[in-house]
Tab-separated table of C-alpha atoms in Angstrom:
chain	number	residue	atom	x	y	z
A	1	MET	CA	-10.659	-50.922	95.387
A	2	LEU	CA	-14.431	-50.482	95.115
A	3	HIS	CA	-14.796	-50.948	98.856
A	4	ILE	CA	-12.256	-48.176	99.483
A	5	TRP	CA	-14.067	-45.885	97.065
A	6	MET	CA	-17.338	-46.464	98.862
A	7	GLU	CA	-15.806	-45.849	102.259
A	8	ARG	CA	-14.383	-42.545	101.030
A	9	ASN	CA	-17.607	-41.577	99.231
A	10	VAL	CA	-15.804	-41.445	95.890
A	11	LEU	CA	-18.949	-42.614	94.087
A	12	PHE	CA	-20.999	-39.826	95.668
A	13	TYR	CA	-18.426	-37.253	94.617
A	14	GLY	CA	-18.278	-38.816	91.168
A	15	MET	CA	-22.036	-38.413	90.704
A	16	ILE	CA	-21.897	-34.805	91.834
A	17	GLY	CA	-18.900	-34.153	89.581
A	18	ALA	CA	-20.701	-35.701	86.600
A	19	GLY	CA	-23.690	-33.471	87.292
A	20	ILE	CA	-21.538	-30.344	87.487
A	21	LEU	CA	-19.737	-31.290	84.275
A	22	GLY	CA	-23.030	-31.840	82.473
A	23	ILE	CA	-24.421	-28.491	83.647
A	24	LEU	CA	-21.209	-26.751	82.568
A	25	CYS	CA	-21.501	-28.278	79.090
A	26	MET	CA	-25.116	-27.116	78.872
A	27	PHE	CA	-24.200	-23.549	79.743
A	28	MET	CA	-21.452	-23.557	77.107
A	29	VAL	CA	-23.888	-24.751	74.441
A	30	ASP	CA	-26.493	-22.237	75.580
A	31	ARG	CA	-23.889	-19.476	75.536
A	32	PHE	CA	-23.025	-20.232	71.918
A	33	TYR	CA	-26.654	-20.377	70.793
A	34	GLY	CA	-27.553	-17.211	72.667
A	35	ARG	CA	-24.749	-15.257	71.031
A	36	ALA	CA	-25.629	-16.616	67.586
A	37	ILE	CA	-29.308	-15.663	68.034
A	38	ARG	CA	-28.346	-12.113	69.000
A	39	ASP	CA	-26.118	-11.885	65.932
A	40	VAL	CA	-28.898	-13.141	63.661
A	41	ARG	CA	-31.124	-10.326	64.900
A	42	ARG	CA	-28.431	-7.792	63.960
A	43	ILE	CA	-27.040	-9.713	61.010
A	44	THR	CA	-25.454	-6.630	59.433
A	45	GLU	CA	-23.349	-5.974	62.556
A	46	PRO	CA	-22.485	-9.339	64.112
A	47	LYS	CA	-20.204	-9.520	67.138
A	48	GLY	CA	-19.747	-13.263	67.499
A	49	LYS	CA	-16.781	-14.952	65.862
A	50	TRP	CA	-18.844	-17.802	64.449
A	51	THR	CA	-21.376	-15.496	62.793
A	52	LYS	CA	-18.595	-13.459	61.202
A	53	GLU	CA	-16.972	-16.611	59.850
A	54	PHE	CA	-20.314	-17.823	58.510
A	55	LEU	CA	-20.930	-14.550	56.674
A	56	ASN	CA	-17.388	-14.625	55.274
A	57	GLN	CA	-17.905	-18.155	53.962
A	58	TYR	CA	-21.232	-17.174	52.449
A	59	GLN	CA	-19.887	-14.018	50.804
A	60	MET	CA	-16.938	-16.003	49.444
A	61	ARG	CA	-19.372	-18.418	47.805
A	62	LEU	CA	-21.253	-15.514	46.243
A	63	THR	CA	-18.043	-13.868	45.026
A	64	LYS	CA	-16.867	-17.078	43.372
A	65	GLU	CA	-20.387	-17.657	42.018
A	66	GLN	CA	-20.508	-21.069	43.687
A	67	GLU	CA	-24.129	-22.150	43.833
A	68	ILE	CA	-25.452	-23.368	47.197
A	69	ASN	CA	-27.781	-26.184	46.194
A	70	ASN	CA	-28.989	-26.905	49.734
A	71	PRO	CA	-28.925	-23.765	51.932
A	72	GLU	CA	-30.241	-25.616	54.993
A	73	ALA	CA	-27.474	-28.216	54.819
A	74	PHE	CA	-24.936	-25.416	54.332
A	75	VAL	CA	-26.130	-23.608	57.479
A	76	ARG	CA	-26.231	-26.803	59.549
A	77	THR	CA	-22.715	-27.719	58.451
A	78	GLN	CA	-21.405	-24.317	59.486
A	79	LEU	CA	-23.374	-24.500	62.732
A	80	ALA	CA	-21.746	-27.819	63.610
A	81	ARG	CA	-18.346	-26.101	63.318
A	82	GLY	CA	-19.185	-23.546	65.988
A	83	LYS	CA	-16.892	-23.316	69.022
A	84	THR	CA	-17.013	-22.034	72.579
A	85	LEU	CA	-13.764	-21.506	74.489
A	86	GLY	CA	-11.955	-23.216	71.625
A	87	ILE	CA	-13.984	-26.428	71.938
A	88	GLY	CA	-16.444	-27.455	69.231
A	89	ILE	CA	-20.125	-27.129	70.039
A	90	GLN	CA	-20.627	-30.801	69.178
A	91	LYS	CA	-18.058	-31.751	71.833
A	92	TRP	CA	-19.969	-29.747	74.434
A	93	LYS	CA	-23.170	-31.524	73.437
A	94	GLN	CA	-21.465	-34.889	73.721
A	95	GLY	CA	-20.233	-33.862	77.163
A	96	ILE	CA	-23.839	-33.553	78.335
A	97	GLY	CA	-24.620	-37.082	77.209
A	98	TYR	CA	-21.399	-38.509	78.632
A	99	SER	CA	-22.118	-36.901	82.003
A	100	ALA	CA	-25.569	-38.478	82.164
A	101	VAL	CA	-24.187	-41.890	81.182
A	102	LEU	CA	-21.379	-41.606	83.745
A	103	CYS	CA	-23.874	-40.763	86.459
A	104	PHE	CA	-25.988	-43.781	85.539
A	105	LEU	CA	-22.951	-46.090	85.587
A	106	LEU	CA	-21.942	-44.785	89.009
A	107	ILE	CA	-25.432	-45.599	90.293
A	108	LEU	CA	-25.099	-49.179	89.072
A	109	THR	CA	-21.616	-49.467	90.558
A	110	ALA	CA	-22.795	-48.126	93.912
A	111	VAL	CA	-25.777	-50.484	94.042
A	112	TYR	CA	-23.541	-53.408	93.160
A	113	GLY	CA	-21.111	-52.369	95.900
A	114	THR	CA	-23.809	-52.232	98.562
A	115	TYR	CA	-24.811	-55.798	97.727
A	116	ARG	CA	-21.240	-57.001	97.305
A	117	TYR	CA	-20.091	-55.722	100.686
A	118	GLU	CA	-23.444	-56.184	102.437
A	119	GLN	CA	-23.849	-52.559	103.378
A	120	ALA	CA	-26.963	-50.984	104.823
A	121	GLN	CA	-30.022	-50.707	102.634
A	122	LEU	CA	-30.340	-47.038	103.580
A	123	LEU	CA	-26.948	-46.340	101.990
A	124	ARG	CA	-28.123	-48.050	98.819
A	125	TYR	CA	-31.158	-45.771	98.706
A	126	GLU	CA	-28.947	-42.751	99.215
A	127	TYR	CA	-26.823	-43.709	96.222
A	128	VAL	CA	-29.877	-44.361	94.041
A	129	LEU	CA	-31.682	-41.164	95.035
A	130	THR	CA	-28.574	-39.015	94.618
A	131	GLY	CA	-27.642	-40.465	91.240
A	132	ALA	CA	-31.196	-40.540	89.914
A	133	GLY	CA	-31.748	-36.955	91.050
A	134	ILE	CA	-28.636	-35.738	89.231
A	135	PHE	CA	-29.506	-37.778	86.141
A	136	ALA	CA	-33.048	-36.366	86.069
A	137	LEU	CA	-31.721	-32.844	86.644
A	138	LEU	CA	-29.480	-33.095	83.580
A	139	LEU	CA	-32.335	-34.304	81.394
A	140	LEU	CA	-34.756	-31.646	82.647
A	141	MET	CA	-32.249	-28.822	82.245
A	142	LYS	CA	-31.429	-29.894	78.713
A	143	GLN	CA	-35.137	-29.933	77.893
A	144	PHE	CA	-35.723	-26.607	79.645
A	145	MET	CA	-32.944	-24.837	77.750
A	146	GLY	CA	-34.558	-25.815	74.445
A	147	PHE	CA	-31.447	-26.301	72.339
A	148	MET	CA	-33.465	-27.612	69.386
A	149	ASN	CA	-35.711	-24.541	69.345
A	150	LYS	CA	-32.724	-22.205	69.533
A	151	GLU	CA	-30.993	-24.056	66.724
A	152	ASP	CA	-34.144	-23.718	64.606
A	153	MET	CA	-34.249	-19.971	65.327
A	154	ILE	CA	-30.675	-19.587	64.088
A	155	LEU	CA	-31.395	-21.747	61.057
A	156	ASP	CA	-34.537	-19.828	60.092
A	157	GLY	CA	-32.864	-16.453	60.543
A	158	LEU	CA	-29.857	-17.330	58.402
A	159	LEU	CA	-31.990	-18.969	55.714
A	160	ASP	CA	-34.078	-15.793	55.487
A	161	TYR	CA	-30.910	-13.750	55.172
A	162	MET	CA	-29.578	-15.997	52.418
A	163	GLU	CA	-32.886	-15.941	50.580
A	164	ASN	CA	-32.920	-12.135	50.589
A	165	THR	CA	-29.307	-11.790	49.452
A	166	LEU	CA	-28.997	-14.548	46.850
A	167	PRO	CA	-28.713	-13.154	43.308
A	168	ALA	CA	-31.574	-13.937	40.986
A	169	ARG	CA	-30.999	-17.146	39.112
A	170	LYS	CA	-30.866	-17.065	35.359
A	171	PRO	CA	-33.825	-18.917	33.874
A	172	VAL	CA	-32.852	-22.338	32.627
A	173	PRO	CA	-34.242	-22.934	29.127
A	174	ASP	CA	-36.657	-25.796	28.816
A	175	GLU	CA	-34.819	-28.536	26.941
A	176	GLN	CA	-37.999	-29.905	25.385
A	177	ALA	CA	-39.138	-26.459	24.256
A	178	LEU	CA	-35.682	-25.804	22.829
A	179	LYS	CA	-35.790	-29.033	20.832
A	180	GLU	CA	-39.266	-28.194	19.553
A	181	GLN	CA	-38.142	-24.728	18.504
A	182	THR	CA	-35.134	-26.167	16.667
A	183	ARG	CA	-37.353	-28.716	14.933
A	184	GLU	CA	-39.801	-26.024	13.784
A	185	GLU	CA	-36.953	-23.897	12.463
A	186	LEU	CA	-35.629	-26.880	10.512
A	187	ILE	CA	-39.099	-27.596	9.106
A	188	ASP	CA	-39.420	-23.972	8.013
A	189	LYS	CA	-36.077	-24.139	6.241
A	190	VAL	CA	-36.930	-27.386	4.428
A	191	THR	CA	-40.373	-26.086	3.461
A	192	GLU	CA	-38.906	-22.832	2.199
A	193	GLY	CA	-36.339	-24.742	0.138
A	194	ILE	CA	-39.055	-26.885	-1.458
A	195	ARG	CA	-41.191	-23.820	-2.130
A	196	GLN	CA	-38.302	-22.060	-3.865
A	197	THR	CA	-37.570	-25.165	-5.917
A	198	ALA	CA	-41.216	-25.481	-6.909
A	199	ALA	CA	-41.393	-21.821	-7.871
A	200	SER	CA	-38.320	-22.137	-10.091
A	201	GLU	CA	-39.829	-25.008	-12.085
A	202	THR	CA	-42.754	-24.110	-14.328
A	203	LYS	CA	-44.415	-27.492	-14.074
A	204	PHE	CA	-44.325	-27.286	-10.220
A	205	SER	CA	-45.274	-23.618	-9.970
A	206	HIS	CA	-48.822	-24.393	-8.753
A	207	MET	CA	-47.917	-27.536	-6.789
A	208	LEU	CA	-47.934	-26.255	-3.209
A	209	THR	CA	-51.418	-25.279	-2.142
A	210	PRO	CA	-51.892	-24.369	1.544
A	211	GLU	CA	-53.366	-27.803	2.253
A	212	GLU	CA	-50.490	-29.552	0.507
A	213	GLU	CA	-47.957	-27.406	2.318
A	214	HIS	CA	-49.569	-28.355	5.633
A	215	ILE	CA	-49.382	-32.038	4.723
A	216	MET	CA	-45.757	-31.647	3.683
A	217	ARG	CA	-44.857	-29.989	6.991
A	218	GLU	CA	-46.494	-32.825	8.921
A	219	VAL	CA	-44.559	-35.402	6.897
A	220	ILE	CA	-41.287	-33.574	7.559
A	221	ARG	CA	-42.124	-33.319	11.272
A	222	GLU	CA	-42.815	-37.054	11.506
A	223	TYR	CA	-39.534	-37.758	9.741
A	224	LEU	CA	-37.568	-35.561	12.157
A	225	ILE	CA	-39.144	-37.192	15.194
């Protein structure tokens, strides 16, 4: 079977097909990112389906008062759900990697075939150069298109939008300060009760001097702690 494939140049065509498939996947990913970047720049009037769905999800969270604890994770999760031509953006990205791997495997198969069937060394070089050229082209194009930079641009733009539209958070009371305030209120009540009791008894009417009251408050505070 392998010998027939090599005679009919199936491996050559397979390498070329893998390269075309990988380039197609790259253009689909780039198309999605390009549209999303344009929508981020006109965030109030988006045209892309994904951006509209993202804004709907975000507004729904705000309407239901559901707090977004990690905005970056929220944006990345929504970004991973993006689609082009009905196929998820992650699938297109995987297609790029699969194409490169397929091309590499075809190179190995072709080299093995040239040794197995004792074919000319020149043919072996042709397989290696063709496959390696397509493999390198896929890697260079992926690097040139800068998918990571474009994804960061989308992420930064949407995070800025969310930061500017999030309602102001209500200040969370400091638990320690609240406990201290409650303790002081309790001390005041106890001190006031003792003062009233002392004032009602003639023999205790001059008992609580300022210094003694201070000492009493410290004793009560130590007891409450």
